[in-house]
Tab-separated table of C-alpha atoms and ligand atoms in Angstrom:
chain	number	residue	atom	x	y	z
A	1	MET	CA	-19.384	-15.036	-52.272
A	2	SER	CA	-19.289	-14.400	-55.997
A	3	GLN	CA	-22.006	-12.112	-57.287
A	4	THR	CA	-22.741	-14.559	-60.108
A	5	ALA	CA	-23.063	-17.616	-57.949
A	6	PHE	CA	-26.662	-18.881	-57.572
A	7	SER	CA	-25.858	-19.365	-53.953
A	8	SER	CA	-25.875	-15.606	-53.457
A	9	LEU	CA	-29.584	-15.618	-54.042
A	10	ASN	CA	-31.376	-17.372	-51.194
A	11	LEU	CA	-33.268	-19.651	-53.470
A	12	HIS	CA	-35.212	-22.545	-51.973
A	13	SER	CA	-32.729	-25.376	-51.437
A	14	SER	CA	-34.532	-27.756	-53.814
A	15	LEU	CA	-34.494	-25.197	-56.585
A	16	TYR	CA	-30.845	-24.428	-55.961
A	17	GLN	CA	-29.763	-27.980	-55.873
A	18	ASN	CA	-31.597	-28.790	-59.096
A	19	LEU	CA	-29.621	-25.972	-60.906
A	20	ALA	CA	-26.473	-27.832	-60.232
A	21	THR	CA	-27.935	-31.020	-61.839
A	22	LEU	CA	-28.857	-28.957	-64.916
A	23	GLY	CA	-25.235	-27.800	-65.111
A	24	TYR	CA	-26.055	-24.189	-64.344
A	25	GLN	CA	-22.959	-23.217	-62.393
A	26	THR	CA	-23.018	-19.408	-62.522
A	27	MET	CA	-25.612	-16.842	-63.450
A	28	THR	CA	-25.655	-15.333	-66.887
A	29	PRO	CA	-25.407	-11.477	-66.840
A	30	ILE	CA	-29.140	-11.037	-67.218
A	31	GLN	CA	-29.746	-13.492	-64.392
A	32	ALA	CA	-27.226	-11.804	-62.116
A	33	GLN	CA	-28.867	-8.375	-62.632
A	34	SER	CA	-32.523	-9.311	-62.698
A	35	LEU	CA	-32.903	-12.153	-60.285
A	36	PRO	CA	-32.261	-10.108	-57.082
A	37	PRO	CA	-35.088	-7.556	-57.793
A	38	ILE	CA	-37.317	-10.343	-59.245
A	39	LEU	CA	-36.988	-12.314	-56.029
A	40	GLU	CA	-37.864	-9.283	-54.064
A	41	ALA	CA	-41.152	-9.179	-56.077
A	42	LYS	CA	-40.255	-5.957	-57.788
A	43	ASP	CA	-41.418	-5.118	-61.327
A	44	VAL	CA	-38.641	-5.539	-63.768
A	45	ILE	CA	-38.099	-4.502	-67.429
A	46	ALA	CA	-35.231	-6.360	-68.903
A	47	GLN	CA	-33.629	-5.970	-72.250
A	48	ALA	CA	-32.619	-9.512	-73.180
A	49	GLN	CA	-32.151	-11.658	-76.243
A	50	THR	CA	-32.938	-15.315	-76.792
A	51	GLY	CA	-29.930	-17.232	-75.536
A	52	SER	CA	-29.222	-14.842	-72.673
A	53	GLY	CA	-30.727	-17.103	-70.068
A	54	LYS	CA	-33.826	-14.853	-69.654
A	55	THR	CA	-36.255	-17.798	-69.271
A	56	ALA	CA	-34.391	-19.013	-66.177
A	57	ALA	CA	-34.351	-15.389	-64.855
A	58	PHE	CA	-38.130	-15.118	-64.722
A	59	GLY	CA	-38.663	-18.851	-64.406
A	60	LEU	CA	-36.754	-19.028	-61.106
A	61	GLY	CA	-38.711	-15.952	-59.880
A	62	LEU	CA	-42.041	-17.752	-60.518
A	63	LEU	CA	-40.944	-21.005	-58.969
A	64	GLN	CA	-39.505	-19.418	-55.837
A	65	GLN	CA	-42.888	-17.749	-55.167
A	66	LEU	CA	-45.001	-20.742	-56.015
A	67	ASP	CA	-47.214	-22.332	-53.362
A	68	VAL	CA	-47.727	-25.738	-54.877
A	69	LYS	CA	-50.411	-26.691	-52.346
A	70	ARG	CA	-52.623	-23.896	-53.598
A	71	PHE	CA	-53.888	-25.344	-56.895
A	72	ARG	CA	-54.561	-21.977	-58.591
A	73	VAL	CA	-52.967	-20.194	-61.508
A	74	GLN	CA	-50.243	-18.195	-59.773
A	75	SER	CA	-48.147	-17.171	-62.840
A	76	LEU	CA	-48.874	-16.352	-66.410
A	77	VAL	CA	-46.238	-16.089	-69.099
A	78	LEU	CA	-47.293	-14.638	-72.446
A	79	CYS	CA	-45.075	-15.350	-75.505
A	80	PRO	CA	-45.454	-14.242	-79.169
A	81	THR	CA	-45.295	-17.705	-80.764
A	82	ARG	CA	-46.215	-21.250	-79.945
A	83	GLU	CA	-42.696	-22.434	-80.425
A	84	LEU	CA	-41.397	-19.990	-77.913
A	85	ALA	CA	-44.202	-20.860	-75.466
A	86	ASP	CA	-43.253	-24.545	-75.787
A	87	GLN	CA	-39.580	-23.777	-75.157
A	88	VAL	CA	-40.388	-21.600	-72.097
A	89	ALA	CA	-42.695	-24.234	-70.636
A	90	LYS	CA	-40.036	-26.841	-71.152
A	91	GLU	CA	-37.343	-24.703	-69.421
A	92	ILE	CA	-39.760	-23.910	-66.482
A	93	ARG	CA	-40.564	-27.637	-66.063
A	94	LYS	CA	-36.795	-28.368	-65.956
A	95	LEU	CA	-36.137	-25.708	-63.432
A	96	GLY	CA	-39.086	-26.813	-61.346
A	97	ARG	CA	-38.625	-30.594	-61.538
A	98	SER	CA	-37.706	-30.770	-57.863
A	99	ILE	CA	-41.151	-29.403	-56.884
A	100	HIS	CA	-43.555	-32.238	-56.419
A	101	ASN	CA	-46.907	-32.038	-58.247
A	102	ILE	CA	-46.106	-28.817	-60.007
A	103	LYS	CA	-48.358	-28.320	-63.068
A	104	VAL	CA	-47.210	-26.075	-65.913
A	105	LEU	CA	-49.734	-25.786	-68.773
A	106	THR	CA	-49.359	-24.296	-72.265
A	107	LEU	CA	-52.208	-22.576	-73.918
A	108	CYS	CA	-51.538	-21.772	-77.524
A	109	GLY	CA	-53.363	-21.111	-80.685
A	110	GLY	CA	-53.338	-23.924	-83.307
A	111	MET	CA	-53.862	-26.502	-80.521
A	112	SER	CA	-57.054	-28.279	-79.714
A	113	TYR	CA	-59.288	-25.966	-77.595
A	114	GLY	CA	-61.193	-28.961	-76.108
A	115	VAL	CA	-58.004	-30.555	-74.826
A	116	GLN	CA	-57.032	-27.283	-73.221
A	117	LEU	CA	-60.434	-27.038	-71.529
A	118	GLY	CA	-59.979	-30.463	-70.024
A	119	SER	CA	-56.499	-29.583	-68.779
A	120	LEU	CA	-57.730	-26.343	-67.274
A	121	GLU	CA	-60.458	-28.243	-65.428
A	122	HIS	CA	-57.729	-30.286	-63.777
A	123	GLY	CA	-56.071	-27.016	-62.654
A	124	ALA	CA	-52.565	-25.625	-63.142
A	125	HIS	CA	-50.007	-23.416	-61.259
A	126	ILE	CA	-48.236	-21.795	-64.139
A	127	ILE	CA	-49.631	-20.960	-67.575
A	128	VAL	CA	-47.464	-20.293	-70.584
A	129	GLY	CA	-49.357	-19.226	-73.634
A	130	THR	CA	-49.840	-17.002	-76.653
A	131	PRO	CA	-52.039	-13.970	-76.164
A	132	GLY	CA	-54.927	-14.876	-78.531
A	133	ARG	CA	-55.675	-18.207	-76.977
A	134	VAL	CA	-55.180	-17.018	-73.331
A	135	GLU	CA	-57.628	-14.213	-73.989
A	136	GLU	CA	-60.200	-16.588	-75.520
A	137	HIS	CA	-60.069	-18.785	-72.360
A	138	LEU	CA	-60.451	-15.747	-70.113
A	139	ARG	CA	-63.399	-14.413	-72.114
A	140	LYS	CA	-65.146	-17.745	-72.057
A	141	GLY	CA	-64.448	-18.117	-68.335
A	142	SER	CA	-62.401	-21.317	-68.597
A	143	LEU	CA	-59.345	-19.578	-67.194
A	144	LYS	CA	-59.354	-17.358	-64.048
A	145	LEU	CA	-56.528	-15.212	-62.969
A	146	ASN	CA	-57.861	-13.890	-59.595
A	147	ASN	CA	-55.011	-15.560	-57.788
A	148	LEU	CA	-52.234	-14.464	-60.112
A	149	ASN	CA	-49.032	-13.275	-58.435
A	150	THR	CA	-46.810	-12.752	-61.477
A	151	LEU	CA	-47.391	-11.750	-65.063
A	152	VAL	CA	-44.530	-12.179	-67.545
A	153	LEU	CA	-44.454	-10.638	-70.946
A	154	ASP	CA	-41.757	-12.425	-72.869
A	155	GLU	CA	-40.483	-10.947	-76.136
A	156	ALA	CA	-42.853	-8.046	-75.569
A	157	ASP	CA	-41.677	-6.124	-78.586
A	158	ARG	CA	-42.649	-9.045	-80.904
A	159	MET	CA	-46.049	-9.299	-79.287
A	160	LEU	CA	-46.673	-5.673	-80.070
A	161	ASP	CA	-45.228	-6.111	-83.596
A	162	MET	CA	-47.710	-8.849	-84.135
A	163	GLY	CA	-50.588	-6.567	-83.254
A	164	PHE	CA	-51.352	-8.135	-79.830
A	165	LYS	CA	-51.574	-4.785	-77.948
A	166	ASP	CA	-55.400	-4.806	-77.474
A	167	THR	CA	-55.318	-8.510	-76.630
A	168	LEU	CA	-52.687	-7.894	-73.978
A	169	ASP	CA	-54.709	-5.086	-72.495
A	170	ALA	CA	-57.787	-7.358	-72.314
A	171	ILE	CA	-55.747	-9.988	-70.567
A	172	ILE	CA	-54.306	-7.566	-68.054
A	173	GLU	CA	-57.865	-6.493	-67.222
A	174	HIS	CA	-58.423	-10.004	-65.856
A	175	THR	CA	-55.463	-9.878	-63.527
A	176	PRO	CA	-55.308	-8.541	-60.000
A	177	LYS	CA	-53.902	-4.940	-59.625
A	178	GLN	CA	-51.595	-6.237	-56.934
A	179	ARG	CA	-49.206	-8.297	-58.911
A	180	GLN	CA	-45.654	-8.507	-60.056
A	181	THR	CA	-45.061	-7.697	-63.730
A	182	LEU	CA	-41.928	-8.725	-65.542
A	183	LEU	CA	-41.350	-7.527	-69.100
A	184	PHE	CA	-38.612	-8.979	-71.316
A	185	SER	CA	-37.899	-7.494	-74.730
A	186	ALA	CA	-35.047	-7.508	-77.198
A	187	THR	CA	-35.651	-3.863	-78.245
A	188	PHE	CA	-37.231	-0.900	-76.510
A	189	PRO	CA	-39.403	0.997	-79.010
A	190	THR	CA	-41.658	3.757	-77.527
A	191	GLN	CA	-44.660	1.438	-77.553
A	192	ILE	CA	-42.917	-0.747	-74.982
A	193	GLN	CA	-42.157	2.222	-72.813
A	194	SER	CA	-45.760	3.341	-72.870
A	195	ILE	CA	-47.117	-0.120	-72.103
A	196	ALA	CA	-44.574	-0.396	-69.252
A	197	GLN	CA	-45.781	2.923	-67.856
A	198	ARG	CA	-49.384	1.813	-67.880
A	199	ILE	CA	-49.043	-1.690	-66.411
A	200	MET	CA	-45.998	-1.668	-64.204
A	201	ILE	CA	-45.176	-0.011	-60.866
A	202	ASN	CA	-41.743	1.548	-60.449
A	203	PRO	CA	-40.111	-1.018	-62.647
A	204	MET	CA	-36.398	-1.570	-62.435
A	205	ARG	CA	-34.825	-1.398	-65.814
A	206	ILE	CA	-32.071	-3.834	-66.721
A	207	GLU	CA	-29.905	-3.822	-69.810
A	208	VAL	CA	-27.246	-6.367	-70.608
A	209	ALA	CA	-24.887	-5.885	-73.560
A	210	SER	CA	-25.656	-8.309	-76.308
A	211	SER	CA	-23.784	-11.479	-75.580
A	212	HIS	CA	-23.326	-12.842	-79.061
A	213	ASP	CA	-19.784	-13.635	-79.974
A	214	SER	CA	-19.282	-11.415	-82.982
A	215	THR	CA	-15.791	-12.803	-83.588
A	216	SER	CA	-17.062	-16.101	-84.969
A	217	ILE	CA	-19.562	-14.443	-87.229
A	218	VAL	CA	-18.099	-12.973	-90.486
A	219	GLN	CA	-20.262	-10.192	-91.895
A	220	HIS	CA	-20.430	-9.337	-95.560
A	221	PHE	CA	-22.287	-6.416	-97.063
A	222	TYR	CA	-23.311	-6.022	-100.663
A	223	LYS	CA	-24.733	-2.856	-102.183
A	224	ILE	CA	-27.135	-3.560	-105.020
A	225	ASP	CA	-27.741	-1.170	-107.887
A	226	ASP	CA	-31.497	-1.524	-108.170
A	227	GLU	CA	-34.349	-3.718	-106.811
A	228	ALA	CA	-34.186	-6.176	-109.759
A	229	GLN	CA	-30.616	-6.963	-108.672
A	230	ARG	CA	-31.703	-7.982	-105.163
A	231	ILE	CA	-33.038	-11.437	-106.038
A	232	ILE	CA	-30.062	-12.012	-108.431
A	233	ALA	CA	-27.663	-11.115	-105.655
A	234	LEU	CA	-29.429	-13.570	-103.333
A	235	ARG	CA	-29.180	-16.333	-106.018
A	236	LEU	CA	-25.506	-15.628	-106.450
A	237	LEU	CA	-24.734	-15.724	-102.749
A	238	LEU	CA	-26.550	-19.016	-102.275
A	239	GLY	CA	-25.152	-20.573	-105.464
A	240	HIS	CA	-21.674	-19.514	-104.500
A	241	SER	CA	-21.430	-20.850	-100.953
A	242	ARG	CA	-24.236	-23.529	-101.147
A	243	PRO	CA	-24.948	-23.540	-97.443
A	244	GLU	CA	-26.959	-26.441	-96.039
A	245	SER	CA	-29.157	-24.212	-93.756
A	246	THR	CA	-29.726	-20.565	-94.576
A	247	LEU	CA	-32.184	-18.192	-92.940
A	248	VAL	CA	-33.156	-15.321	-95.253
A	249	PHE	CA	-34.721	-12.352	-93.540
A	250	CYS	CA	-37.314	-10.094	-95.177
A	251	ASN	CA	-39.062	-7.195	-93.547
A	252	THR	CA	-42.590	-8.105	-94.701
A	253	LYS	CA	-44.746	-11.234	-94.867
A	254	ARG	CA	-45.590	-10.702	-98.542
A	255	GLU	CA	-41.953	-10.456	-99.471
A	256	THR	CA	-41.100	-13.762	-97.759
A	257	GLN	CA	-43.540	-15.557	-99.951
A	258	GLU	CA	-42.413	-13.757	-103.084
A	259	VAL	CA	-38.736	-14.425	-102.449
A	260	ALA	CA	-39.429	-18.146	-101.585
A	261	ASN	CA	-41.473	-18.516	-104.717
A	262	GLU	CA	-38.728	-16.948	-106.872
A	263	LEU	CA	-36.019	-19.125	-105.355
A	264	GLN	CA	-38.205	-22.216	-105.940
A	265	SER	CA	-38.697	-21.212	-109.585
A	266	TYR	CA	-34.937	-21.207	-110.004
A	267	GLY	CA	-34.634	-24.680	-108.459
A	268	PHE	CA	-33.651	-23.821	-104.968
A	269	CYS	CA	-35.215	-25.710	-102.088
A	270	ALA	CA	-36.821	-22.794	-100.240
A	271	LEU	CA	-39.870	-22.283	-97.995
A	272	ALA	CA	-41.484	-19.122	-96.540
A	273	LEU	CA	-42.252	-18.712	-92.870
A	274	HIS	CA	-44.584	-15.933	-91.770
A	275	GLY	CA	-47.464	-15.297	-89.418
A	276	ASP	CA	-50.229	-16.004	-91.903
A	277	LEU	CA	-49.431	-19.643	-92.403
A	278	GLU	CA	-51.910	-22.221	-91.218
A	279	GLN	CA	-50.564	-23.999	-88.107
A	280	LYS	CA	-50.064	-27.305	-89.878
A	281	VAL	CA	-48.112	-25.706	-92.721
A	282	ARG	CA	-46.045	-23.779	-90.205
A	283	ASP	CA	-45.154	-26.945	-88.277
A	284	GLN	CA	-44.209	-28.718	-91.462
A	285	THR	CA	-42.082	-25.772	-92.584
A	286	LEU	CA	-40.212	-25.715	-89.282
A	287	VAL	CA	-39.711	-29.430	-89.316
A	288	ARG	CA	-38.437	-29.510	-92.877
A	289	PHE	CA	-35.934	-26.760	-92.162
A	290	ALA	CA	-34.839	-28.219	-88.835
A	291	ASN	CA	-34.296	-31.683	-90.301
A	292	ARG	CA	-32.313	-30.257	-93.240
A	293	SER	CA	-34.615	-31.355	-95.956
A	294	THR	CA	-35.165	-27.714	-96.886
A	295	SER	CA	-32.085	-25.638	-97.261
A	296	ILE	CA	-33.520	-22.135	-97.259
A	297	LEU	CA	-36.054	-20.583	-94.944
A	298	VAL	CA	-37.313	-17.143	-95.865
A	299	ALA	CA	-38.740	-15.526	-92.768
A	300	THR	CA	-39.833	-12.299	-91.099
A	301	ASP	CA	-38.243	-11.468	-87.720
A	302	VAL	CA	-41.463	-12.172	-85.893
A	303	ALA	CA	-41.902	-15.585	-87.520
A	304	ALA	CA	-38.233	-16.571	-86.930
A	305	ARG	CA	-38.633	-16.015	-83.179
A	306	GLY	CA	-38.718	-19.252	-81.329
A	307	LEU	CA	-36.977	-21.012	-84.184
A	308	ASP	CA	-34.980	-23.529	-82.213
A	309	ILE	CA	-32.174	-24.335	-84.635
A	310	ASP	CA	-28.671	-24.340	-83.332
A	311	SER	CA	-26.528	-24.670	-86.432
A	312	LEU	CA	-27.373	-22.234	-89.132
A	313	ASP	CA	-24.694	-21.941	-91.721
A	314	ALA	CA	-25.699	-18.607	-93.019
A	315	VAL	CA	-28.066	-15.724	-92.396
A	316	ILE	CA	-28.827	-13.404	-95.336
A	317	ASN	CA	-30.572	-10.140	-94.823
A	318	TYR	CA	-32.548	-9.634	-98.051
A	319	HIS	CA	-33.344	-6.265	-96.624
A	320	ILE	CA	-31.360	-4.808	-93.772
A	321	ALA	CA	-33.321	-4.721	-90.511
A	322	ARG	CA	-35.056	-1.539	-89.462
A	323	GLU	CA	-33.218	-1.456	-86.132
A	324	CYS	CA	-29.580	-2.190	-85.288
A	325	GLU	CA	-30.496	-4.400	-82.296
A	326	VAL	CA	-32.624	-6.518	-84.645
A	327	HIS	CA	-29.713	-6.835	-87.063
A	328	VAL	CA	-27.424	-8.041	-84.338
A	329	HIS	CA	-30.033	-10.496	-83.151
A	330	ARG	CA	-30.508	-11.832	-86.684
A	331	ILE	CA	-26.871	-12.421	-87.350
A	332	GLY	CA	-26.441	-13.934	-83.853
A	333	ARG	CA	-28.419	-16.900	-85.116
A	334	THR	CA	-25.513	-18.063	-87.042
A	335	GLY	CA	-22.108	-18.935	-85.625
A	336	ARG	CA	-23.666	-20.433	-82.459
A	337	ALA	CA	-22.072	-23.050	-80.280
A	338	GLY	CA	-18.597	-22.497	-81.659
A	339	CYS	CA	-19.658	-22.996	-85.333
A	340	ASN	CA	-18.427	-20.527	-87.887
A	341	GLY	CA	-21.307	-18.596	-89.480
A	342	THR	CA	-21.628	-16.172	-92.296
A	343	ALA	CA	-23.952	-13.253	-92.287
A	344	CYS	CA	-24.670	-11.386	-95.566
A	345	THR	CA	-26.586	-8.159	-95.888
A	346	LEU	CA	-27.950	-6.661	-99.124
A	347	TYR	CA	-28.716	-2.937	-99.216
A	348	SER	CA	-29.691	-0.383	-101.777
A	349	GLU	CA	-28.775	3.259	-102.014
A	350	LYS	CA	-32.015	4.112	-100.255
A	351	GLU	CA	-30.973	1.854	-97.366
A	352	SER	CA	-27.494	3.270	-97.070
A	353	TYR	CA	-28.484	5.429	-94.118
A	354	LYS	CA	-29.196	2.212	-92.139
A	355	ILE	CA	-25.793	0.897	-92.992
A	356	ALA	CA	-24.216	4.140	-91.649
A	357	ARG	CA	-26.232	3.844	-88.542
A	358	LEU	CA	-25.214	0.185	-88.138
A	359	ALA	CA	-21.535	1.034	-88.647
A	360	ASP	CA	-21.902	3.535	-85.833
A	361	TYR	CA	-23.667	1.061	-83.587
A	362	LEU	CA	-21.127	-1.755	-84.213
A	363	ASN	CA	-18.288	0.767	-84.080
A	364	GLN	CA	-16.757	-0.681	-87.246
A	365	ALA	CA	-16.349	0.389	-90.842
A	366	ILE	CA	-18.652	-1.248	-93.313
A	367	GLU	CA	-17.714	-1.688	-96.922
A	368	SER	CA	-19.578	-3.163	-99.742
A	369	GLU	CA	-17.974	-6.224	-101.398
A	370	PRO	CA	-18.353	-7.438	-104.955
A	371	LEU	CA	-20.980	-10.099	-105.614
A	372	PRO	CA	-19.885	-13.520	-106.860
A	373	PRO	CA	-19.493	-13.721	-110.660
A	374	ILE	CA	-22.815	-13.543	-112.631
A	375	LYS	CA	-21.969	-16.691	-114.572
A	376	LEU	CA	-22.736	-18.671	-111.457
A	377	LEU	CA	-26.437	-18.235	-112.405
A	378	GLU	CA	-25.964	-20.716	-115.195
A	379	GLN	CA	-24.848	-23.488	-112.886
A	380	PRO	CA	-27.477	-25.894	-111.525
A	381	THR	CA	-28.671	-25.070	-108.026
A	382	TYR	CA	-27.999	-27.306	-105.122
A	383	LYS	CA	-30.439	-29.622	-103.345
A	384	PRO	CA	-30.561	-30.860	-99.751
A	385	ASN	CA	-29.339	-34.401	-99.026
A	386	MET	CA	-32.433	-35.206	-96.907
A	387	THR	CA	-36.154	-35.392	-97.598
A	388	THR	CA	-39.129	-35.575	-95.266
A	389	LEU	CA	-41.687	-38.433	-94.968
A	390	GLN	CA	-44.886	-37.757	-93.189
A	391	ILE	CA	-46.641	-40.530	-91.206
A	392	ASP	CA	-50.297	-40.108	-90.352
A	393	GLY	CA	-49.856	-41.257	-86.774
A	394	GLY	CA	-48.334	-39.477	-83.812
A	395	LYS	CA	-48.448	-39.148	-79.969
A	396	LYS	CA	-52.146	-39.915	-79.767
A	397	GLN	CA	-51.543	-43.228	-81.585
A	398	LYS	CA	-48.582	-43.815	-79.207
A	399	VAL	CA	-46.067	-43.629	-82.103
A	400	ARG	CA	-42.583	-42.988	-80.713
A	401	PRO	CA	-39.286	-42.106	-82.430
A	402	GLY	CA	-37.959	-45.547	-81.645
A	403	ASP	CA	-40.915	-47.219	-83.415
A	404	ILE	CA	-40.202	-45.244	-86.617
A	405	LEU	CA	-36.518	-45.835	-86.502
A	406	GLY	CA	-37.102	-49.536	-85.901
A	407	ALA	CA	-39.573	-49.826	-88.784
A	408	LEU	CA	-37.136	-48.052	-91.210
A	409	THR	CA	-34.063	-49.914	-90.290
A	410	GLY	CA	-35.414	-53.472	-89.803
A	411	LYS	CA	-34.957	-56.289	-92.368
A	412	ASP	CA	-34.515	-54.957	-95.925
A	413	GLY	CA	-34.618	-51.543	-94.507
A	414	ILE	CA	-32.322	-48.524	-94.807
A	415	THR	CA	-29.379	-47.923	-92.507
A	416	GLY	CA	-29.539	-45.921	-89.272
A	417	LYS	CA	-27.199	-43.365	-90.816
A	418	GLN	CA	-29.720	-42.648	-93.557
A	419	VAL	CA	-32.307	-41.575	-90.987
A	420	GLY	CA	-32.342	-37.975	-89.841
A	421	LYS	CA	-34.382	-36.103	-87.256
A	422	ILE	CA	-37.792	-37.447	-86.197
A	423	HIS	CA	-40.493	-35.067	-85.013
A	424	ILE	CA	-43.667	-36.356	-83.433
A	425	PHE	CA	-46.889	-34.319	-83.181
A	426	ASP	CA	-50.303	-35.260	-81.801
A	427	ASN	CA	-51.638	-36.953	-84.914
A	428	CYS	CA	-48.679	-37.172	-87.244
A	429	ALA	CA	-44.934	-37.608	-87.275
A	430	TYR	CA	-42.177	-36.577	-89.651
A	431	VAL	CA	-38.967	-38.374	-90.324
A	432	ALA	CA	-36.055	-37.155	-92.442
A	433	VAL	CA	-34.352	-39.720	-94.563
A	434	ASN	CA	-31.492	-39.538	-97.100
A	435	TRP	CA	-32.795	-38.479	-100.499
A	436	ASP	CA	-31.310	-41.588	-102.084
A	437	ALA	CA	-32.950	-43.878	-99.530
A	438	ARG	CA	-36.435	-42.330	-99.836
A	439	LYS	CA	-37.970	-45.078	-101.992
A	440	PRO	CA	-37.077	-48.003	-99.836
A	441	ALA	CA	-37.869	-45.938	-96.767
A	442	LEU	CA	-41.358	-45.193	-98.016
A	443	LYS	CA	-41.878	-48.868	-98.938
A	444	LYS	CA	-40.757	-50.045	-95.523
A	445	LEU	CA	-43.053	-47.653	-93.677
A	446	GLU	CA	-46.034	-48.357	-95.962
A	447	LYS	CA	-45.719	-52.105	-95.728
A	448	GLY	CA	-44.516	-52.323	-92.136
A	449	LYS	CA	-46.455	-51.624	-88.971
A	450	LEU	CA	-46.002	-49.138	-86.164
A	451	LYS	CA	-47.478	-50.098	-82.888
A	452	GLY	CA	-49.200	-52.967	-84.640
A	453	ARG	CA	-50.982	-50.636	-87.102
A	454	SER	CA	-50.492	-49.446	-90.645
A	455	PHE	CA	-50.302	-45.770	-91.261
A	456	GLN	CA	-50.478	-43.677	-94.410
A	457	VAL	CA	-47.030	-42.300	-95.401
A	458	ARG	CA	-46.050	-39.770	-97.961
A	459	GLN	CA	-43.113	-37.778	-99.030
A	460	ILE	CA	-43.434	-34.025	-98.610
A	461	LEU	CA	-42.149	-32.082	-101.545
B	501	LIG	P1	-32.856	-18.595	-72.967
B	501	LIG	O1	-32.203	-17.150	-73.248
B	501	LIG	O2	-33.736	-18.471	-71.796
B	501	LIG	O3	-33.550	-19.097	-74.152
B	501	LIG	O4	-31.727	-19.646	-72.481
B	501	LIG	C1	-30.797	-20.057	-73.315
B	501	LIG	C2	-30.102	-21.345	-72.869
B	501	LIG	O5	-29.202	-21.191	-71.789
B	501	LIG	C3	-31.114	-22.418	-72.469
B	501	LIG	O6	-30.809	-23.629	-73.100
B	501	LIG	C4	-30.922	-22.602	-70.948
B	501	LIG	O7	-31.140	-23.931	-70.546
B	501	LIG	C5	-29.503	-22.173	-70.818
B	501	LIG	N1	-29.121	-21.550	-69.506
B	501	LIG	C6	-29.929	-20.646	-68.858
B	501	LIG	N2	-29.335	-20.183	-67.737
B	501	LIG	C7	-28.181	-20.824	-67.606
B	501	LIG	C8	-27.035	-20.759	-66.740
B	501	LIG	N3	-27.108	-19.979	-65.624
B	501	LIG	N4	-26.017	-21.558	-66.933
B	501	LIG	C9	-26.004	-22.399	-68.017
B	501	LIG	N5	-27.008	-22.470	-68.967
B	501	LIG	C10	-28.028	-21.663	-68.769
């Protein structure tokens, strides 16, 4: 029996059969190494990146142990961001869809507390949430973890980076001492090692070589003379290759906003993504980038986690990352799914030591290349082909993507080809339309009805 076949695991037959329907034929390296100890209820620390299949690694562990007849919270998964928590919950639901009556609940900040209270009263087996909100429910007594079997810390390094250490400690206080603890992290700073020592029992440590395909990602490095040249270099790189979707990484929140503002002032369509944004603005920013009506997203590593976008044309490191693993993770976001990606890194003399370290880590020589010609700055910047329309009706008003598409493309409407991605939230929806079709699209939505009602519509600029 192959060591990477799921059949080597002794999973419940319903879980096993469902894997085949999901198209999961063999285990990914992280699954092959971590699932055997996870299924033996051992504590595991695994170094794994997004895309490695880590969610199924712990998800299958939780589902195998689950006693669906006991309607108590048996597993808790903590994630740094709401987007990641949503993705994790979605994956667990998919993996567990053969289990009748299973309830997986997300508890994240930025969502209605009252609705969560109602859901908790109905009970749940598995909770996936962000630390702040989970701790709030524990403190107020609406969530109880007395029957918890397994605690998962997903992207533990990011949770610590975001300052959740005390919140995590407070949550762990509410869990039984006898439990399985699984910790997944892309990097292993000393803080992680010390938290692992405190909260885990004889954990097995698993490391899997980073799985990104570096051959499809072309890396370019540019040494800048001084700090004033950094933003110029960024403008030149963007203006030269004019990528449709670029993620620019900064090391601090403040810098993301400053860089986005500068780019906007030169006519680029750029937005900042960082942890201090209000939830609504954050949602809008993510939507506008995902639907290609914003071409540049300037983000910190923490904020970019959970960003679920598969086809980035370019990643630009405005500042090189502090750690080599983070660098590899950043550039791994481009060139996915067989697409060719470009990764550019700017660095100053002061940051040269990080370049030397990275060259060592990657085992390859790194040389600075000349920047595109400065006269490019005189050329007009480029704009995205799409723009976003916001509709003040969403899931609660029973608005569905098909309704929006139907309203836009009906009589005197725009063509289906001119409609891009549609995202529906609780009380609002966003639809991307071709820039040239925005006026008729707006008119159609304003005049027409969705679910028999008129909704306010506006273009987001
Ligand atoms: P993750 O690293 O958990 O975000 O997973 C990355 C992607 O891989 C998800 O879309 C999973 O659905 C998918 N995936 C996870 N495990 C497997 C597997 N064994 N075979 C095929 N796809 C998988």
